[in-house]
mmCIF file with all atom_site columns, C-alpha atoms in Angstrom:
data_model
loop_
_atom_site.group_PDB
_atom_site.id
_atom_site.type_symbol
_atom_site.label_atom_id
_atom_site.label_alt_id
_atom_site.label_comp_id
_atom_site.label_asym_id
_atom_site.label_entity_id
_atom_site.label_seq_id
_atom_site.pdbx_PDB_ins_code
_atom_site.Cartn_x
_atom_site.Cartn_y
_atom_site.Cartn_z
_atom_site.occupancy
_atom_site.B_iso_or_equiv
_atom_site.pdbx_formal_charge
_atom_site.auth_seq_id
_atom_site.auth_comp_id
_atom_site.auth_asym_id
_atom_site.auth_atom_id
_atom_site.pdbx_PDB_model_num
ATOM 1   C CA . GLN A 1 1   ? 7.348   9.638  -15.025 1.00 88.00 ? 1   GLN A CA 1
ATOM 2   C CA . VAL A 1 2   ? 4.119   10.222 -13.791 1.00 92.00 ? 2   VAL A CA 1
ATOM 3   C CA . GLN A 1 3   ? 3.477   12.005 -10.527 1.00 95.00 ? 3   GLN A CA 1
ATOM 4   C CA . LEU A 1 4   ? 0.266   11.715 -8.458  1.00 97.00 ? 4   LEU A CA 1
ATOM 5   C CA . VAL A 1 5   ? -0.529  14.535 -6.045  1.00 95.00 ? 5   VAL A CA 1
ATOM 6   C CA . GLU A 1 6   ? -3.541  13.641 -3.384  1.00 96.00 ? 6   GLU A CA 1
ATOM 7   C CA . SER A 1 7   ? -5.356  16.173 -1.283  1.00 96.00 ? 7   SER A CA 1
ATOM 8   C CA . GLY A 1 8   ? -8.724  16.750 0.475   1.00 96.00 ? 8   GLY A CA 1
ATOM 9   C CA . GLY A 1 9   ? -8.150  14.260 3.477   1.00 96.00 ? 9   GLY A CA 1
ATOM 10  C CA . GLY A 1 10  ? -8.307  15.243 7.016   1.00 97.00 ? 10  GLY A CA 1
ATOM 11  C CA . LEU A 1 11  ? -10.366 14.968 9.990   1.00 97.00 ? 11  LEU A CA 1
ATOM 12  C CA . VAL A 1 12  ? -14.032 14.443 10.235  1.00 96.00 ? 12  VAL A CA 1
ATOM 13  C CA . GLN A 1 13  ? -16.654 13.438 12.537  1.00 96.00 ? 13  GLN A CA 1
ATOM 14  C CA . VAL A 1 14  ? -18.492 10.421 12.396  1.00 94.00 ? 14  VAL A CA 1
ATOM 15  C CA . GLY A 1 15  ? -21.078 10.881 9.970   1.00 89.00 ? 15  GLY A CA 1
ATOM 16  C CA . GLY A 1 16  ? -19.123 13.417 7.688   1.00 91.00 ? 16  GLY A CA 1
ATOM 17  C CA . SER A 1 17  ? -18.066 13.757 4.108   1.00 91.00 ? 17  SER A CA 1
ATOM 18  C CA . LEU A 1 18  ? -15.167 14.279 2.549   1.00 93.00 ? 18  LEU A CA 1
ATOM 19  C CA . ARG A 1 19  ? -13.910 14.675 -1.051  1.00 95.00 ? 19  ARG A CA 1
ATOM 20  C CA . LEU A 1 20  ? -10.719 13.444 -2.171  1.00 96.00 ? 20  LEU A CA 1
ATOM 21  C CA . SER A 1 21  ? -8.773  14.391 -5.162  1.00 98.00 ? 21  SER A CA 1
ATOM 22  C CA . CYS A 1 22  ? -5.716  13.009 -7.046  1.00 97.00 ? 22  CYS A CA 1
ATOM 23  C CA . ALA A 1 23  ? -4.075  14.918 -9.831  1.00 97.00 ? 23  ALA A CA 1
ATOM 24  C CA . ALA A 1 24  ? -1.771  13.201 -12.191 1.00 96.00 ? 24  ALA A CA 1
ATOM 25  C CA . SER A 1 25  ? 0.920   14.847 -14.032 1.00 95.00 ? 25  SER A CA 1
ATOM 26  C CA . GLY A 1 26  ? 4.103   14.366 -16.251 1.00 94.00 ? 26  GLY A CA 1
ATOM 27  C CA . SER A 1 27  ? 4.862   13.130 -19.726 1.00 91.00 ? 27  SER A CA 1
ATOM 28  C CA . ILE A 1 28  ? 1.473   10.908 -19.945 1.00 92.00 ? 28  ILE A CA 1
ATOM 29  C CA . ARG A 1 29  ? 0.630   9.459  -23.112 1.00 93.00 ? 29  ARG A CA 1
ATOM 30  C CA . SER A 1 30  ? -2.436  7.542  -21.726 1.00 93.00 ? 30  SER A CA 1
ATOM 31  C CA . ILE A 1 31  ? -4.276  7.265  -18.205 1.00 94.00 ? 31  ILE A CA 1
ATOM 32  C CA . TYR A 1 32  ? -6.053  3.938  -17.799 1.00 94.00 ? 32  TYR A CA 1
ATOM 33  C CA . SER A 1 33  ? -7.682  3.062  -14.726 1.00 94.00 ? 33  SER A CA 1
ATOM 34  C CA . MET A 1 34  ? -7.373  5.260  -11.717 1.00 96.00 ? 34  MET A CA 1
ATOM 35  C CA . THR A 1 35  ? -8.129  3.703  -8.168  1.00 96.00 ? 35  THR A CA 1
ATOM 36  C CA . TRP A 1 36  ? -8.239  4.890  -4.740  1.00 95.00 ? 36  TRP A CA 1
ATOM 37  C CA . TYR A 1 37  ? -6.767  2.225  -1.887  1.00 95.00 ? 37  TYR A CA 1
ATOM 38  C CA . ARG A 1 38  ? -6.518  2.656  1.395   1.00 94.00 ? 38  ARG A CA 1
ATOM 39  C CA . GLN A 1 39  ? -4.221  1.358  4.427   1.00 96.00 ? 39  GLN A CA 1
ATOM 40  C CA . ALA A 1 40  ? -4.955  1.536  8.186   1.00 94.00 ? 40  ALA A CA 1
ATOM 41  C CA . PRO A 1 41  ? -2.639  0.929  10.853  1.00 91.00 ? 41  PRO A CA 1
ATOM 42  C CA . GLY A 1 42  ? -1.834  -2.534 10.988  1.00 94.00 ? 42  GLY A CA 1
ATOM 43  C CA . LYS A 1 43  ? -3.406  -3.778 8.086   1.00 94.00 ? 43  LYS A CA 1
ATOM 44  C CA . GLN A 1 44  ? -2.864  -4.399 4.667   1.00 95.00 ? 44  GLN A CA 1
ATOM 45  C CA . ARG A 1 45  ? -3.642  -1.745 1.797   1.00 95.00 ? 45  ARG A CA 1
ATOM 46  C CA . GLU A 1 46  ? -7.123  -2.567 0.361   1.00 92.00 ? 46  GLU A CA 1
ATOM 47  C CA . LEU A 1 47  ? -9.012  -1.239 -2.355  1.00 92.00 ? 47  LEU A CA 1
ATOM 48  C CA . VAL A 1 48  ? -11.628 1.171  -2.240  1.00 92.00 ? 48  VAL A CA 1
ATOM 49  C CA . ALA A 1 49  ? -12.817 2.176  -5.905  1.00 93.00 ? 49  ALA A CA 1
ATOM 50  C CA . LEU A 1 50  ? -11.658 1.879  -9.258  1.00 94.00 ? 50  LEU A CA 1
ATOM 51  C CA . ILE A 1 51  ? -12.746 3.817  -12.324 1.00 95.00 ? 51  ILE A CA 1
ATOM 52  C CA . THR A 1 52  ? -11.726 2.934  -15.917 1.00 94.00 ? 52  THR A CA 1
ATOM 53  C CA . SER A 1 53  ? -11.159 5.233  -18.785 1.00 92.00 ? 53  SER A CA 1
ATOM 54  C CA . GLY A 1 54  ? -14.314 4.635  -20.243 1.00 91.00 ? 54  GLY A CA 1
ATOM 55  C CA . GLY A 1 55  ? -15.949 5.789  -16.864 1.00 91.00 ? 55  GLY A CA 1
ATOM 56  C CA . SER A 1 56  ? -16.799 2.128  -15.316 1.00 93.00 ? 56  SER A CA 1
ATOM 57  C CA . THR A 1 57  ? -16.539 1.751  -11.389 1.00 90.00 ? 57  THR A CA 1
ATOM 58  C CA . ASN A 1 58  ? -16.659 -0.524 -8.925  1.00 89.00 ? 58  ASN A CA 1
ATOM 59  C CA . TYR A 1 59  ? -16.157 -0.512 -5.181  1.00 87.00 ? 59  TYR A CA 1
ATOM 60  C CA . ALA A 1 60  ? -15.407 -2.263 -2.363  1.00 84.00 ? 60  ALA A CA 1
ATOM 61  C CA . ASP A 1 61  ? -17.653 -4.514 -0.275  1.00 80.00 ? 61  ASP A CA 1
ATOM 62  C CA . SER A 1 62  ? -17.183 -1.783 2.737   1.00 72.00 ? 62  SER A CA 1
ATOM 63  C CA . ALA A 1 63  ? -17.777 1.449  0.569   1.00 71.00 ? 63  ALA A CA 1
ATOM 64  C CA . LYS A 1 64  ? -21.111 -0.024 -1.095  1.00 71.00 ? 64  LYS A CA 1
ATOM 65  C CA . GLY A 1 65  ? -24.101 1.355  0.359   1.00 65.00 ? 65  GLY A CA 1
ATOM 66  C CA . ARG A 1 66  ? -22.121 4.580  1.773   1.00 58.00 ? 66  ARG A CA 1
ATOM 67  C CA . PHE A 1 67  ? -20.663 5.558  -1.564  1.00 54.00 ? 67  PHE A CA 1
ATOM 68  C CA . THR A 1 68  ? -23.005 6.354  -4.005  1.00 49.00 ? 68  THR A CA 1
ATOM 69  C CA . ILE A 1 69  ? -22.470 5.408  -8.075  1.00 46.00 ? 69  ILE A CA 1
ATOM 70  C CA . SER A 1 70  ? -21.026 8.537  -8.704  1.00 52.00 ? 70  SER A CA 1
ATOM 71  C CA . SER A 1 71  ? -18.696 8.723  -5.693  1.00 88.00 ? 71  SER A CA 1
ATOM 72  C CA . ILE A 1 72  ? -15.645 7.792  -7.817  1.00 92.00 ? 72  ILE A CA 1
ATOM 73  C CA . SER A 1 73  ? -15.141 10.066 -10.675 1.00 93.00 ? 73  SER A CA 1
ATOM 74  C CA . ARG A 1 74  ? -12.420 11.691 -13.410 1.00 95.00 ? 74  ARG A CA 1
ATOM 75  C CA . ASP A 1 75  ? -11.797 14.387 -15.352 1.00 95.00 ? 75  ASP A CA 1
ATOM 76  C CA . ASN A 1 76  ? -9.704  12.972 -18.140 1.00 93.00 ? 76  ASN A CA 1
ATOM 77  C CA . ALA A 1 77  ? -9.033  16.962 -19.695 1.00 93.00 ? 77  ALA A CA 1
ATOM 78  C CA . LYS A 1 78  ? -7.462  17.536 -15.983 1.00 95.00 ? 78  LYS A CA 1
ATOM 79  C CA . ASN A 1 79  ? -6.019  14.012 -15.393 1.00 95.00 ? 79  ASN A CA 1
ATOM 80  C CA . THR A 1 80  ? -7.658  13.982 -11.961 1.00 97.00 ? 80  THR A CA 1
ATOM 81  C CA . VAL A 1 81  ? -9.962  11.308 -9.992  1.00 97.00 ? 81  VAL A CA 1
ATOM 82  C CA . TYR A 1 82  ? -12.180 12.021 -7.158  1.00 96.00 ? 82  TYR A CA 1
ATOM 83  C CA . LEU A 1 83  ? -13.525 10.128 -4.262  1.00 94.00 ? 83  LEU A CA 1
ATOM 84  C CA . GLN A 1 84  ? -16.765 11.453 -2.571  1.00 92.00 ? 84  GLN A CA 1
ATOM 85  C CA . MET A 1 85  ? -17.102 9.648  0.737   1.00 90.00 ? 85  MET A CA 1
ATOM 86  C CA . ASN A 1 86  ? -19.920 9.989  2.964   1.00 87.00 ? 86  ASN A CA 1
ATOM 87  C CA . SER A 1 87  ? -21.200 8.587  6.187   1.00 85.00 ? 87  SER A CA 1
ATOM 88  C CA . LEU A 1 88  ? -17.995 8.093  7.672   1.00 88.00 ? 88  LEU A CA 1
ATOM 89  C CA . LYS A 1 89  ? -17.190 5.806  9.943   1.00 87.00 ? 89  LYS A CA 1
ATOM 90  C CA . PRO A 1 90  ? -14.128 5.425  12.578  1.00 90.00 ? 90  PRO A CA 1
ATOM 91  C CA . GLU A 1 91  ? -13.162 2.268  10.512  1.00 88.00 ? 91  GLU A CA 1
ATOM 92  C CA . ASP A 1 92  ? -12.583 4.735  7.524   1.00 89.00 ? 92  ASP A CA 1
ATOM 93  C CA . THR A 1 93  ? -9.391  5.896  9.201   1.00 93.00 ? 93  THR A CA 1
ATOM 94  C CA . ALA A 1 94  ? -6.655  5.265  7.119   1.00 95.00 ? 94  ALA A CA 1
ATOM 95  C CA . VAL A 1 95  ? -4.234  6.691  4.771   1.00 97.00 ? 95  VAL A CA 1
ATOM 96  C CA . TYR A 1 96  ? -5.741  6.839  1.142   1.00 96.00 ? 96  TYR A CA 1
ATOM 97  C CA . TYR A 1 97  ? -3.569  6.401  -1.794  1.00 97.00 ? 97  TYR A CA 1
ATOM 98  C CA . CYS A 1 98  ? -4.296  6.841  -5.458  1.00 97.00 ? 98  CYS A CA 1
ATOM 99  C CA . ASN A 1 99  ? -2.902  4.863  -7.959  1.00 97.00 ? 99  ASN A CA 1
ATOM 100 C CA . THR A 1 100 ? -3.033  4.639  -11.790 1.00 96.00 ? 100 THR A CA 1
ATOM 101 C CA . ARG A 1 101 ? -2.072  2.733  -14.849 1.00 95.00 ? 101 ARG A CA 1
ATOM 102 C CA . ALA A 1 102 ? -0.459  4.706  -17.141 1.00 94.00 ? 102 ALA A CA 1
ATOM 103 C CA . ARG A 1 103 ? 1.775   5.162  -20.272 1.00 94.00 ? 103 ARG A CA 1
ATOM 104 C CA . ILE A 1 104 ? 4.286   7.787  -20.652 1.00 93.00 ? 104 ILE A CA 1
ATOM 105 C CA . ALA A 1 105 ? 4.590   9.539  -23.779 1.00 90.00 ? 105 ALA A CA 1
ATOM 106 C CA . GLY A 1 106 ? 7.450   8.018  -26.135 1.00 89.00 ? 106 GLY A CA 1
ATOM 107 C CA . THR A 1 107 ? 7.063   4.599  -24.402 1.00 89.00 ? 107 THR A CA 1
ATOM 108 C CA . SER A 1 108 ? 4.918   1.623  -25.060 1.00 91.00 ? 108 SER A CA 1
ATOM 109 C CA . VAL A 1 109 ? 4.894   0.329  -21.370 1.00 91.00 ? 109 VAL A CA 1
ATOM 110 C CA . ASP A 1 110 ? 2.238   0.637  -18.887 1.00 93.00 ? 110 ASP A CA 1
ATOM 111 C CA . ARG A 1 111 ? 2.677   0.560  -15.568 1.00 94.00 ? 111 ARG A CA 1
ATOM 112 C CA . ASP A 1 112 ? 1.295   1.575  -11.853 1.00 96.00 ? 112 ASP A CA 1
ATOM 113 C CA . TYR A 1 113 ? 2.512   5.040  -10.283 1.00 96.00 ? 113 TYR A CA 1
ATOM 114 C CA . TRP A 1 114 ? 1.508   5.800  -6.722  1.00 97.00 ? 114 TRP A CA 1
ATOM 115 C CA . GLY A 1 115 ? 0.507   8.734  -4.920  1.00 97.00 ? 115 GLY A CA 1
ATOM 116 C CA . GLN A 1 116 ? 2.084   9.770  -1.392  1.00 96.00 ? 116 GLN A CA 1
ATOM 117 C CA . GLY A 1 117 ? -1.137  9.166  0.549   1.00 97.00 ? 117 GLY A CA 1
ATOM 118 C CA . THR A 1 118 ? -3.525  11.555 2.179   1.00 97.00 ? 118 THR A CA 1
ATOM 119 C CA . GLN A 1 119 ? -4.489  10.866 5.829   1.00 98.00 ? 119 GLN A CA 1
ATOM 120 C CA . VAL A 1 120 ? -8.483  10.780 6.783   1.00 96.00 ? 120 VAL A CA 1
ATOM 121 C CA . THR A 1 121 ? -9.326  10.315 10.397  1.00 97.00 ? 121 THR A CA 1
ATOM 122 C CA . VAL A 1 122 ? -12.801 9.756  11.226  1.00 95.00 ? 122 VAL A CA 1
ATOM 123 C CA . SER A 1 123 ? -13.471 10.418 14.978  1.00 96.00 ? 123 SER A CA 1
ATOM 124 C CA . SER A 1 124 ? -16.409 9.411  17.159  1.00 90.00 ? 124 SER A CA 1
#
């Protein structure tokens, strides 16, 4: 199994910044993409940003322009992904989830794993 633990969420004022972290642990053979999703109350879960094992990134339209090109990053040695969020708005309030596609050691199956989520609240 792969365990994902997110941290860094909290309460911030409009225009503020937060840095989320997500650390993967377990009997990991390979980690491929690492992705941040968010889910606001009453809404569907949506992708925020993704980073591949090679470092390529992609951002949701709602994040472009506010999250810089280096906003999502990863430390492969630590199996950790980060999300630097700047210029936060009330509509960014949501639970942020980390997702990874990974392969457990001793298997040939790739599957998705999810963290428990971290709450981000932006107050106006």
